[in-house]
PDB file of C-alpha atoms in Angstrom:
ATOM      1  CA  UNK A  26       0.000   0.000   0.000  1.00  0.00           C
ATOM      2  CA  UNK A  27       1.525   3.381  -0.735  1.00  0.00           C
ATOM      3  CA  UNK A  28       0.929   6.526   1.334  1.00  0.00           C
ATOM      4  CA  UNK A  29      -1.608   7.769  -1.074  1.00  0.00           C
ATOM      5  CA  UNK A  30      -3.515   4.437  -0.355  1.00  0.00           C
ATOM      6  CA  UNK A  31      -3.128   5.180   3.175  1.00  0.00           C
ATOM      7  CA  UNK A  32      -3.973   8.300   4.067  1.00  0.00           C
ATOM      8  CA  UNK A  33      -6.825   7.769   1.614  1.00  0.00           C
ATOM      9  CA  UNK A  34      -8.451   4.788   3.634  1.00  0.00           C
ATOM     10  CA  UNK A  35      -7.723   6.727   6.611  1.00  0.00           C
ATOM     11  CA  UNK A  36      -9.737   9.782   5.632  1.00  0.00           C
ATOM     12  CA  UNK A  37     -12.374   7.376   3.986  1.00  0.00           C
ATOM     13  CA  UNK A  38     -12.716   5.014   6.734  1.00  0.00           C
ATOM     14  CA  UNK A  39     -13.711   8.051   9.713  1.00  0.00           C
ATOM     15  CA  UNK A  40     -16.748   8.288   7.776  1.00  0.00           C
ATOM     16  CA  UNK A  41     -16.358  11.900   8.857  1.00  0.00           C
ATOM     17  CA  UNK A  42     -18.554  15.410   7.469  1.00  0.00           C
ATOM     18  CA  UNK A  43     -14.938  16.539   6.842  1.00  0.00           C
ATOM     19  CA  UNK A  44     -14.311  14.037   3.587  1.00  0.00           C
ATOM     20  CA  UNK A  45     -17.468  14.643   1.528  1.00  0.00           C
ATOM     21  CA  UNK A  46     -16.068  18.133   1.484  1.00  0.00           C
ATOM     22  CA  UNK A  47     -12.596  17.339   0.213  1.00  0.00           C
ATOM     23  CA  UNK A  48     -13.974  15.002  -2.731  1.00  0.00           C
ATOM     24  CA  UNK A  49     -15.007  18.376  -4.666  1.00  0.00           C
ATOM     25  CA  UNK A  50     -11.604  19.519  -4.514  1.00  0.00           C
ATOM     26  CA  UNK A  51      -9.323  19.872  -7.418  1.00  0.00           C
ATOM     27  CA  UNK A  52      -7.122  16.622  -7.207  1.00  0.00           C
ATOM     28  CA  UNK A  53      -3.573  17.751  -5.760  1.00  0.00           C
ATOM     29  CA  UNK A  54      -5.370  20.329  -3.137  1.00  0.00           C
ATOM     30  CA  UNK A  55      -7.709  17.082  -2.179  1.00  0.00           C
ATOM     31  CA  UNK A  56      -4.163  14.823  -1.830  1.00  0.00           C
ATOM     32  CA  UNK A  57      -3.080  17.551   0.272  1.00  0.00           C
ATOM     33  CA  UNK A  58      -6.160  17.985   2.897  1.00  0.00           C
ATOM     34  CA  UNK A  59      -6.355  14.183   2.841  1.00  0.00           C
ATOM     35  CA  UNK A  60      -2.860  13.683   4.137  1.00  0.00           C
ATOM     36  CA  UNK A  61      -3.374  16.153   6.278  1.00  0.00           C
ATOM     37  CA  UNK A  62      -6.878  14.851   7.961  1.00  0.00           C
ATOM     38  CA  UNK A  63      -5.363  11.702   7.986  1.00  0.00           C
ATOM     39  CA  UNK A  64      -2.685  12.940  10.486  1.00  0.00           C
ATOM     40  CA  UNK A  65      -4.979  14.427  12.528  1.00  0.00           C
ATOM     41  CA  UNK A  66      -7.223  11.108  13.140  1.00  0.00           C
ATOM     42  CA  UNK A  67      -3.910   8.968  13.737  1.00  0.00           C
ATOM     43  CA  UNK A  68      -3.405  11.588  16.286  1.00  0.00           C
ATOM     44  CA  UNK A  69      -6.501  11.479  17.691  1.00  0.00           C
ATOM     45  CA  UNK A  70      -7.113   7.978  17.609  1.00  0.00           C
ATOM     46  CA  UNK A  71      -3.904   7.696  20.413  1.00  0.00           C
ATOM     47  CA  UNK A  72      -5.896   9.123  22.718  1.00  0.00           C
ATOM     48  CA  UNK A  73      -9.722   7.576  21.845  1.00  0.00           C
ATOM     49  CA  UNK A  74      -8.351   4.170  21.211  1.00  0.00           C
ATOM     50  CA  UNK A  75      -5.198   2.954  23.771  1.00  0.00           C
ATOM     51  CA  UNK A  76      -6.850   3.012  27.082  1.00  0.00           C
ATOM     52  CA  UNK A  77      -2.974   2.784  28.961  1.00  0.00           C
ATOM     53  CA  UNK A  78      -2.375   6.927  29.143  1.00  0.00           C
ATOM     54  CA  UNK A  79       1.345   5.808  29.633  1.00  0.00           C
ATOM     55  CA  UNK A  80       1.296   4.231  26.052  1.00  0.00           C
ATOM     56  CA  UNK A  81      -0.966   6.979  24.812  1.00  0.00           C
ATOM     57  CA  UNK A  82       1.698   9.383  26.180  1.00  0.00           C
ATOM     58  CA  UNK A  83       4.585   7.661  24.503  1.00  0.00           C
ATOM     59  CA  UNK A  84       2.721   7.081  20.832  1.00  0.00           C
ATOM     60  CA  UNK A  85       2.161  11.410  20.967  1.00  0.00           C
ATOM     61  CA  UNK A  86       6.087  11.679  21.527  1.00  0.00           C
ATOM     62  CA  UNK A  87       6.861   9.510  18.982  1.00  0.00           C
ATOM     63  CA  UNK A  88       4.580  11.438  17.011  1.00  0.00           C
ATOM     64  CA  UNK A  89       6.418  14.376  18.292  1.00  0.00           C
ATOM     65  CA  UNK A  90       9.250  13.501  17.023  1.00  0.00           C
ATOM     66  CA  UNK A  91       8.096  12.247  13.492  1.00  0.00           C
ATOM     67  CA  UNK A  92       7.002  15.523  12.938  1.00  0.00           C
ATOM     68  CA  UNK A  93      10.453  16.598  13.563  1.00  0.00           C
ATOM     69  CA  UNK A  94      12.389  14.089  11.536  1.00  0.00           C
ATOM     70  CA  UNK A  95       9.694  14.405   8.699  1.00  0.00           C
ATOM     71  CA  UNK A  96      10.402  18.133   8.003  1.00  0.00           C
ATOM     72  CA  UNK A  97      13.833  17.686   8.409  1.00  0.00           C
ATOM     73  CA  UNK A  98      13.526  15.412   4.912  1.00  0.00           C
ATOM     74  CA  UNK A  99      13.028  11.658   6.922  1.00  0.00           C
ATOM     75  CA  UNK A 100       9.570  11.249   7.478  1.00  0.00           C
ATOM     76  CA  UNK A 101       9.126   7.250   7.892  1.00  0.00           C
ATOM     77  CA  UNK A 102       5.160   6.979   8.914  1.00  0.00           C
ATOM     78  CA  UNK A 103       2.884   6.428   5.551  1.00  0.00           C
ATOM     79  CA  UNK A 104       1.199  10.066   6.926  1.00  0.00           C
ATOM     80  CA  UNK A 105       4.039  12.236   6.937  1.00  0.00           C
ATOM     81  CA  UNK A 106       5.165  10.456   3.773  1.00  0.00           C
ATOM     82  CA  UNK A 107       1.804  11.351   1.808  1.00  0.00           C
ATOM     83  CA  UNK A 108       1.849  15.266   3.506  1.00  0.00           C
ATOM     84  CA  UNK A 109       5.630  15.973   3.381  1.00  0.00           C
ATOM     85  CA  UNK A 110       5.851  16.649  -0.119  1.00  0.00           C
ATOM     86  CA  UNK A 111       2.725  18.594  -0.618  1.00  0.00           C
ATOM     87  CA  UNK A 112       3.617  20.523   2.663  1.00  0.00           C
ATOM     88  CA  UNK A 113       5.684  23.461   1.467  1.00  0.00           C
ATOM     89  CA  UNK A 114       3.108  24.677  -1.674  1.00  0.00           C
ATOM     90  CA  UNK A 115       0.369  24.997   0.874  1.00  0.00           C
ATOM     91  CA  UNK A 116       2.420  26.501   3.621  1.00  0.00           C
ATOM     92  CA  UNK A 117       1.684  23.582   6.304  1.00  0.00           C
ATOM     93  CA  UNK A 118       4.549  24.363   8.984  1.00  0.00           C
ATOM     94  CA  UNK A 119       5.677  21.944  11.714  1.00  0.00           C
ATOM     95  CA  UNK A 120       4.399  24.300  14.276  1.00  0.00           C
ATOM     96  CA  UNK A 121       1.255  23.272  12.819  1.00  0.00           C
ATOM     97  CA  UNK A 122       1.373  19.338  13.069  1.00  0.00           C
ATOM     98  CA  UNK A 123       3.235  20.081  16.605  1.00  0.00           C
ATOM     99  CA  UNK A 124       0.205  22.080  17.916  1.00  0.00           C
ATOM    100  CA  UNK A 125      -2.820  19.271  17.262  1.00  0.00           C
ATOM    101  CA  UNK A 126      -0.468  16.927  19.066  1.00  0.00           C
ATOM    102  CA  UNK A 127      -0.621  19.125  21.977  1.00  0.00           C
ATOM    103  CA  UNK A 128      -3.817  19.384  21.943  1.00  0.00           C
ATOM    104  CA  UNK A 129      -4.947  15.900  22.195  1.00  0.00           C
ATOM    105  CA  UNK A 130      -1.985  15.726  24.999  1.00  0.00           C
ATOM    106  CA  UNK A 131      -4.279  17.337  27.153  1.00  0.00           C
ATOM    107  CA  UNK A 132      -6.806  14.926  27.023  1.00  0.00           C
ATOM    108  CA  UNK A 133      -4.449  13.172  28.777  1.00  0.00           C
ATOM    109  CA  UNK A 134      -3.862  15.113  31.491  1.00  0.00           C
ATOM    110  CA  UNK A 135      -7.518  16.979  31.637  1.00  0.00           C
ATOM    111  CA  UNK A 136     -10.851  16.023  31.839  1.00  0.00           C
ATOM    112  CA  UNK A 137     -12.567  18.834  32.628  1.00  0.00           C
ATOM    113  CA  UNK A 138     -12.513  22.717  31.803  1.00  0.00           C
ATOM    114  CA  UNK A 139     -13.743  25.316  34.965  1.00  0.00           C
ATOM    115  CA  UNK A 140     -14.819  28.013  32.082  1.00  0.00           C
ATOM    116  CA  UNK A 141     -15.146  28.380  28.474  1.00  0.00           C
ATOM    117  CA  UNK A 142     -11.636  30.733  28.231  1.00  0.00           C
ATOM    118  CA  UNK A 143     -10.500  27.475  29.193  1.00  0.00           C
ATOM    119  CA  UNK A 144     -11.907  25.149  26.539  1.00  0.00           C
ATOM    120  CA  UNK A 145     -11.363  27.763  23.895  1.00  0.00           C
ATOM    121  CA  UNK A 146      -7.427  26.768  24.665  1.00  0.00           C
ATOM    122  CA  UNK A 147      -7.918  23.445  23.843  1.00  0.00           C
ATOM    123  CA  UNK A 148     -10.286  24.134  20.916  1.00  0.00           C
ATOM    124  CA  UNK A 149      -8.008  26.600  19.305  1.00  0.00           C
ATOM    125  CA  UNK A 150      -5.028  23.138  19.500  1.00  0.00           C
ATOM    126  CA  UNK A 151      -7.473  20.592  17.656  1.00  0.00           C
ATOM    127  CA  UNK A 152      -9.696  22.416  15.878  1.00  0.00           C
ATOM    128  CA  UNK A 153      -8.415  26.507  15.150  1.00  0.00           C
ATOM    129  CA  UNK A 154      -5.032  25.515  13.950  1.00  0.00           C
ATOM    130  CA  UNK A 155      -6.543  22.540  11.433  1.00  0.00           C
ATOM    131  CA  UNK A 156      -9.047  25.158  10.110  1.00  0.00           C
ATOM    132  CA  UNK A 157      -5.970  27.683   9.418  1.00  0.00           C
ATOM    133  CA  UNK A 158      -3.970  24.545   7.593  1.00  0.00           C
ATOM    134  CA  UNK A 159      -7.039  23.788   6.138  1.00  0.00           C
ATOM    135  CA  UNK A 160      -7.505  27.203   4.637  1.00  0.00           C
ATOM    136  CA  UNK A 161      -4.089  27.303   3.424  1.00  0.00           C
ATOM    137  CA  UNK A 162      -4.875  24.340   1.453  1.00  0.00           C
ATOM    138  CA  UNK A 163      -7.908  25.565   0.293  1.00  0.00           C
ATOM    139  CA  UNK A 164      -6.643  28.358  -1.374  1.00  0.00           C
ATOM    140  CA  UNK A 165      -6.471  30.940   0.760  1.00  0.00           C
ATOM    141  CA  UNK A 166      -5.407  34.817  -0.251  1.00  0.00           C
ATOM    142  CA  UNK A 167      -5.888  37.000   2.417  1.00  0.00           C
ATOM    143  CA  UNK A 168      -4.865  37.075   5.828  1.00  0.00           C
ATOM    144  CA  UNK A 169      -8.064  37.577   7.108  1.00  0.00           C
ATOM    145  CA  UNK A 170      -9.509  34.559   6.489  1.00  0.00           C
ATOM    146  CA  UNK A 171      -6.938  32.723   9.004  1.00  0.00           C
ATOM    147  CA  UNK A 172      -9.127  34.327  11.738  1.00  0.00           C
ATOM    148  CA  UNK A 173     -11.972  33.061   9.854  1.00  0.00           C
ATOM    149  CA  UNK A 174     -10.828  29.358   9.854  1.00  0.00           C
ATOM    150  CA  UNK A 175     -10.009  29.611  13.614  1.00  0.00           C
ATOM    151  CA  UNK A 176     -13.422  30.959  14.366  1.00  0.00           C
ATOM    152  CA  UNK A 177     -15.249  28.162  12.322  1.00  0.00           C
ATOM    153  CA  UNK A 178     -12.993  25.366  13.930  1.00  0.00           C
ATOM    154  CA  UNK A 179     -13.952  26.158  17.159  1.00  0.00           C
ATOM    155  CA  UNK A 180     -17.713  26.309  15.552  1.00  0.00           C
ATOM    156  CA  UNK A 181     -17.297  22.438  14.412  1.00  0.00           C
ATOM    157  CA  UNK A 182     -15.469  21.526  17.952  1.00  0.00           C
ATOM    158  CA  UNK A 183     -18.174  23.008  19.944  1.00  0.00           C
ATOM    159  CA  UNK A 184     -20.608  21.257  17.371  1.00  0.00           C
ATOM    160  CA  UNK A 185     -18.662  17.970  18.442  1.00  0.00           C
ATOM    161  CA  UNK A 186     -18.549  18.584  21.806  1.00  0.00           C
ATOM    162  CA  UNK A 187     -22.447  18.601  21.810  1.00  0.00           C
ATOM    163  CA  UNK A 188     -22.577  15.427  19.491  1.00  0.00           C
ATOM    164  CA  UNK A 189     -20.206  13.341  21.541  1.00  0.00           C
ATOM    165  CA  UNK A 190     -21.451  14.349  25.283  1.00  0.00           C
ATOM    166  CA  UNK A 191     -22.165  10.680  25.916  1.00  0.00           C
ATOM    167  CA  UNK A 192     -19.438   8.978  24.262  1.00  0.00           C
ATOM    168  CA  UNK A 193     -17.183  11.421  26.032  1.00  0.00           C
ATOM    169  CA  UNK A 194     -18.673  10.429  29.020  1.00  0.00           C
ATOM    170  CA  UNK A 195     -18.093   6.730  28.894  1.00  0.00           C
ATOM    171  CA  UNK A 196     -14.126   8.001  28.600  1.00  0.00           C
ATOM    172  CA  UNK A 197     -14.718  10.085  31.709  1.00  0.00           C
ATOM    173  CA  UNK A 198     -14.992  13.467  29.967  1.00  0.00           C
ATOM    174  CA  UNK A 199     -17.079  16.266  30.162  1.00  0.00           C
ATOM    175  CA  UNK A 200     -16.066  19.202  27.961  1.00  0.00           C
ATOM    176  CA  UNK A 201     -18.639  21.409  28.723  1.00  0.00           C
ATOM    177  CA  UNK A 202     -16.799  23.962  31.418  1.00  0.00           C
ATOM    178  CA  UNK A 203     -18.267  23.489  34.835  1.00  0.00           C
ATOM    179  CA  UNK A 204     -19.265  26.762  35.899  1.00  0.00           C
ATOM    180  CA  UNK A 205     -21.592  26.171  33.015  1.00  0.00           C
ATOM    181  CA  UNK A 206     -23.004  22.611  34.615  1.00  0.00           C
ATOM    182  CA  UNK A 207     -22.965  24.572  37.648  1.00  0.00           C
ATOM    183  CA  UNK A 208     -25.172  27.799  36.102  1.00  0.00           C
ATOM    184  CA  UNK A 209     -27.797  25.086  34.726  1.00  0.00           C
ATOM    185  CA  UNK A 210     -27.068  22.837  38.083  1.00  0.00           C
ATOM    186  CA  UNK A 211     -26.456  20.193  35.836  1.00  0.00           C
ATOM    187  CA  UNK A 212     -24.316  17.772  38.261  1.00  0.00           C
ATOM    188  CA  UNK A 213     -21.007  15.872  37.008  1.00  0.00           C
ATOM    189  CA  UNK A 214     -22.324  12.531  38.017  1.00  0.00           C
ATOM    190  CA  UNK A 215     -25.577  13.104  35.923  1.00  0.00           C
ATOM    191  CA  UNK A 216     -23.579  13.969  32.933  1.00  0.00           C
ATOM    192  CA  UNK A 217     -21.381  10.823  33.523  1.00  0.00           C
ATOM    193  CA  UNK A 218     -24.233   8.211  34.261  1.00  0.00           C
ATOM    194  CA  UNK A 219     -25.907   9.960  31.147  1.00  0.00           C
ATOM    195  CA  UNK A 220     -28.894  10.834  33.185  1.00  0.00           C
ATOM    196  CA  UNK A 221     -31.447  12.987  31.174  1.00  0.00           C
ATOM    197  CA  UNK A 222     -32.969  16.496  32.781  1.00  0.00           C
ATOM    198  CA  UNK A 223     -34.996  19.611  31.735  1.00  0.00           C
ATOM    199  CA  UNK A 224     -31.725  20.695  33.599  1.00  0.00           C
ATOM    200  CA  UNK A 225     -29.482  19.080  30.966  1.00  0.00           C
ATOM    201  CA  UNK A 226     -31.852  20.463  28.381  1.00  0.00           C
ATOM    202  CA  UNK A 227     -31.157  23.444  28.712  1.00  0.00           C
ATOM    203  CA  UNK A 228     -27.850  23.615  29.329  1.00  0.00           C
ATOM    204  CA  UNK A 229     -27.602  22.103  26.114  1.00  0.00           C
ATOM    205  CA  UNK A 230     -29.645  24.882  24.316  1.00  0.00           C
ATOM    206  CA  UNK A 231     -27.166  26.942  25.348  1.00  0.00           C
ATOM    207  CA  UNK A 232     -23.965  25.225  24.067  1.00  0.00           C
ATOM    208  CA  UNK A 233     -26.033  25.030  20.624  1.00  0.00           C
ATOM    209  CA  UNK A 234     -27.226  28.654  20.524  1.00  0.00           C
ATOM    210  CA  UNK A 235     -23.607  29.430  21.218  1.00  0.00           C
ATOM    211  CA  UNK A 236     -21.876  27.092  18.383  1.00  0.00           C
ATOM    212  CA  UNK A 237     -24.273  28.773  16.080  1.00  0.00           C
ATOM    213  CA  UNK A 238     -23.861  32.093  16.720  1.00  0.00           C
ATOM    214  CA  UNK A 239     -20.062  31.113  16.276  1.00  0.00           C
ATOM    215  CA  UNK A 240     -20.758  29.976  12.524  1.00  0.00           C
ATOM    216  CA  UNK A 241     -22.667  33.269  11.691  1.00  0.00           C
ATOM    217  CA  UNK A 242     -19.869  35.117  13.044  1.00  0.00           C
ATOM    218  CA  UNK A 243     -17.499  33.102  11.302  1.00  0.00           C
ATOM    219  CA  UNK A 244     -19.089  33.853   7.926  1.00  0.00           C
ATOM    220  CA  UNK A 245     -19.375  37.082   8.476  1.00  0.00           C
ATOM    221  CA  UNK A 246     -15.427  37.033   9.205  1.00  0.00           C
ATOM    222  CA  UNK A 247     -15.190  35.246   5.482  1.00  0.00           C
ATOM    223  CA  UNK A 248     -13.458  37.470   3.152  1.00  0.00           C
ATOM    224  CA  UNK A 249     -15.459  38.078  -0.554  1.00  0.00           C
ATOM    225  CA  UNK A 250     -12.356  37.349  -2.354  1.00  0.00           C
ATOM    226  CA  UNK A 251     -11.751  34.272  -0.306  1.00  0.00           C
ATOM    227  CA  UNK A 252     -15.445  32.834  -0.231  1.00  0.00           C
ATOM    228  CA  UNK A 253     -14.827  30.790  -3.586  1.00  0.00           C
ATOM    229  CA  UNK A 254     -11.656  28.643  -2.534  1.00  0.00           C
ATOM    230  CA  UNK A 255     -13.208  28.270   0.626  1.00  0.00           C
ATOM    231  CA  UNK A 256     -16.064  26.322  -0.232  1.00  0.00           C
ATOM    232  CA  UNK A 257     -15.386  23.127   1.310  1.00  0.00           C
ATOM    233  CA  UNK A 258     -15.331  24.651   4.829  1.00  0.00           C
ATOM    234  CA  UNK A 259     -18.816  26.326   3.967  1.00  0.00           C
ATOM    235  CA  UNK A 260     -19.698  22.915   2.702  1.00  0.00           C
ATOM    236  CA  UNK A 261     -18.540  21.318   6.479  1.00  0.00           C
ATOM    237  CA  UNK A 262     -20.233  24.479   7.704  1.00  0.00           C
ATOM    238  CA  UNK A 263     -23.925  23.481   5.955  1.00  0.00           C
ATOM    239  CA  UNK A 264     -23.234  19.591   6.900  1.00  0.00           C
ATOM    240  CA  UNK A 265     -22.685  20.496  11.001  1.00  0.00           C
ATOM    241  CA  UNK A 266     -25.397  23.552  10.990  1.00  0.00           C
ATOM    242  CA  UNK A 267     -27.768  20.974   9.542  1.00  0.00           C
ATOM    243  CA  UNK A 268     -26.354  18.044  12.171  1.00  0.00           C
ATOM    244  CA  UNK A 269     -26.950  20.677  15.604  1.00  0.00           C
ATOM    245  CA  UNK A 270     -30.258  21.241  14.393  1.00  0.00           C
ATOM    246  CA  UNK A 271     -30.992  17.603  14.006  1.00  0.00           C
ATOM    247  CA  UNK A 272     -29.781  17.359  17.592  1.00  0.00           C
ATOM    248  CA  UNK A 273     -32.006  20.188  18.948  1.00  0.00           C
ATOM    249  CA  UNK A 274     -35.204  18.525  17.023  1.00  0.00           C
ATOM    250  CA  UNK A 275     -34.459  15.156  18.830  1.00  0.00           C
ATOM    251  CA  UNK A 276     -34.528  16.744  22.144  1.00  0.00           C
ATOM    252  CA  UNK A 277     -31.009  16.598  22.839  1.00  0.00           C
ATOM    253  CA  UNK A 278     -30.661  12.645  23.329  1.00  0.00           C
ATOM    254  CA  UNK A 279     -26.711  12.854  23.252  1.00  0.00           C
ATOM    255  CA  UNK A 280     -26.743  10.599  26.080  1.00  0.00           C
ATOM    256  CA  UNK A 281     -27.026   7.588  24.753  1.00  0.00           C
ATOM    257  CA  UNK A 282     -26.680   7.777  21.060  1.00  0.00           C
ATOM    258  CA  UNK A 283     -24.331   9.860  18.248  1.00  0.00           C
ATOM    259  CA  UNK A 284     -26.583  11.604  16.741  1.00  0.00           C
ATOM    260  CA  UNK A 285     -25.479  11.433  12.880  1.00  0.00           C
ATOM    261  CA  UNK A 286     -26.547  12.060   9.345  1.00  0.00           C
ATOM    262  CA  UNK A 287     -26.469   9.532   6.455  1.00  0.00           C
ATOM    263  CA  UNK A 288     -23.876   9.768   3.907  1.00  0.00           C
ATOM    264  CA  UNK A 289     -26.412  10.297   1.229  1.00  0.00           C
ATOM    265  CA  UNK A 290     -27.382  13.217   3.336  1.00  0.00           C
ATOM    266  CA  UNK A 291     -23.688  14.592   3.891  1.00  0.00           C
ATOM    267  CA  UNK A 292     -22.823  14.759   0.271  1.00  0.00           C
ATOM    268  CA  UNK A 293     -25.730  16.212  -0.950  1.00  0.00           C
ATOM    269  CA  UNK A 294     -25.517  19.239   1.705  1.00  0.00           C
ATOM    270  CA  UNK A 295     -22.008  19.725   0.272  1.00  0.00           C
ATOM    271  CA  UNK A 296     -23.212  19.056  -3.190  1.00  0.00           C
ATOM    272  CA  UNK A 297     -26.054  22.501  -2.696  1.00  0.00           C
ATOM    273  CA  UNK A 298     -23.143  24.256  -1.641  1.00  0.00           C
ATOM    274  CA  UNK A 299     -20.591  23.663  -3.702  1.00  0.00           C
ATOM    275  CA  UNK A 300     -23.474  24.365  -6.478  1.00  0.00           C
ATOM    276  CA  UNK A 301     -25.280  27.036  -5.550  1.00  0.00           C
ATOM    277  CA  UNK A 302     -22.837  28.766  -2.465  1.00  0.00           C
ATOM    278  CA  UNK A 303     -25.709  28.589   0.045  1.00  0.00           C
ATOM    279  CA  UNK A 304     -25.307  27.059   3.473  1.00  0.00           C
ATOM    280  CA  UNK A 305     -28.058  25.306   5.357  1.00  0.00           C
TER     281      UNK A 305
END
């Protein structure tokens, strides 16, 4: 299998919103996000998938350090080979790579976030700085739009966040910040038996009112010149506006159950808005 291969079944196989948006991509561009998503979920799959947070730990420094070798011309992981040579015409800098590491790093070491300052931090790790690559390999012309990218990543990671609330709790995790559980006296243990409330109904209202007021802003924050070339984030965009409100019309039954749309239903969002530039 070459890296191509790889990364490709990688991207492929997470079944994720984020790959019906790259298949509308002119072909090197689409090699290039590919590679890179594809380093992001062998990243993130350290931390989901090896329950020993001593092995976890020691897979992220190895990772640390294949980042290092592989932009000093030796990458040896099928990832880094597929990315390393698309890497400099799209501007993709270590720092980046180094910086989604880190962020999944602290899932080792925290489970919990006392405000939302707090969970912006570890938003702007796994989710800001892949929007700015992403825009970079998108096409991106002004400098503007970075800010842009890093307000609609933290959009989708709040979106996630909401989506995952139960499968997060299963790992022990509760990203929503705590003086928020607190203001809707939504109690840890509740959240963590995946007990349902009127309590933890609202308190999920408000994450969703705020992740969408985050994607308006974001698109206001979208450069004219820029909107073109960034179509597949307004394609993501339509695919998780559609997927919150899909949560908000089931009541909010994140508890027990990920909350998803069909594939059918993914592409054809991202078809409208590659088509017709409108977002859902």
């Amino acid at each position: 299998m070459t890296p191509e291969q790889y990364v490709q079944e990688k991207a492929a196989a997470s079944g994720s919103s984020f790959y019906y948006a790259f298949l509308f991509l002119p072909k090197e561009r689409r090699a290039a996000i590919t590679a890179f998503y594809a380093f992001c979920r062998e990243i993130d799959d350290v931390v989901d998938e090896v329950v020993d947070p001593g092995v976890a730990r020691t897979k992220l420094a190895w990772w640390q350090n294949e980042v290092s070798k592989s932009f000093a011309g030796q990458p040896s992981h099928p990832v880094t080979k597929a990315l390393m040579p698309l890497a400099g015409k799209y501007q993709i800098e270590a720092r980046h790579l180094q910086a989604v590491i880190e962020g999944c790093q602290m899932d080792l070491e925290q489970n919990r976030y006392l405000d939302f300052p707090g969970l912006q931090r570890y938003c702007h790790l796994v989710a800001g700085i892949v929007g700015e690559v992403a825009a970079r390999i998108f096409g991106q012309t002004e400098e503007s739009t970075t800010a842009y990218a890093h307000k609609l990543g933290l959009a989708f990671q709040l979106t996630n966040i909401i989506r995952d609330v139960g499968e997060d709790a299963l790992r022990g995790r509760i990203y929503i910040p705590v003086n928020e559980l607190q203001q809707f006296d939504v109690k840890a243990h509740e959240v963590l038996k995946r007990q349902y409330s009127d309590r933890f109904t609202a308190l999920m209202q408000f994450q969703t009112q705020r992740a969408l007021a985050l994607y308006d802003e974001a698109l206001t924050m979208l450069p004219a010149a820029d909107r073109r070339a960034q179509k597949p984030g307004l394609m993501m965009a339509s695919i998780y506006r559609t997927l919150l409100r899909e949560i908000a019309a089931d009541n909010y039954q994140v508890l027990h159950q990920r909350v998803s749309l069909t594939p059918l239903r993914k592409f054809w969002l991202a078809w409208k808005t590659q088509a017709f530039g409108k977002i859902q």
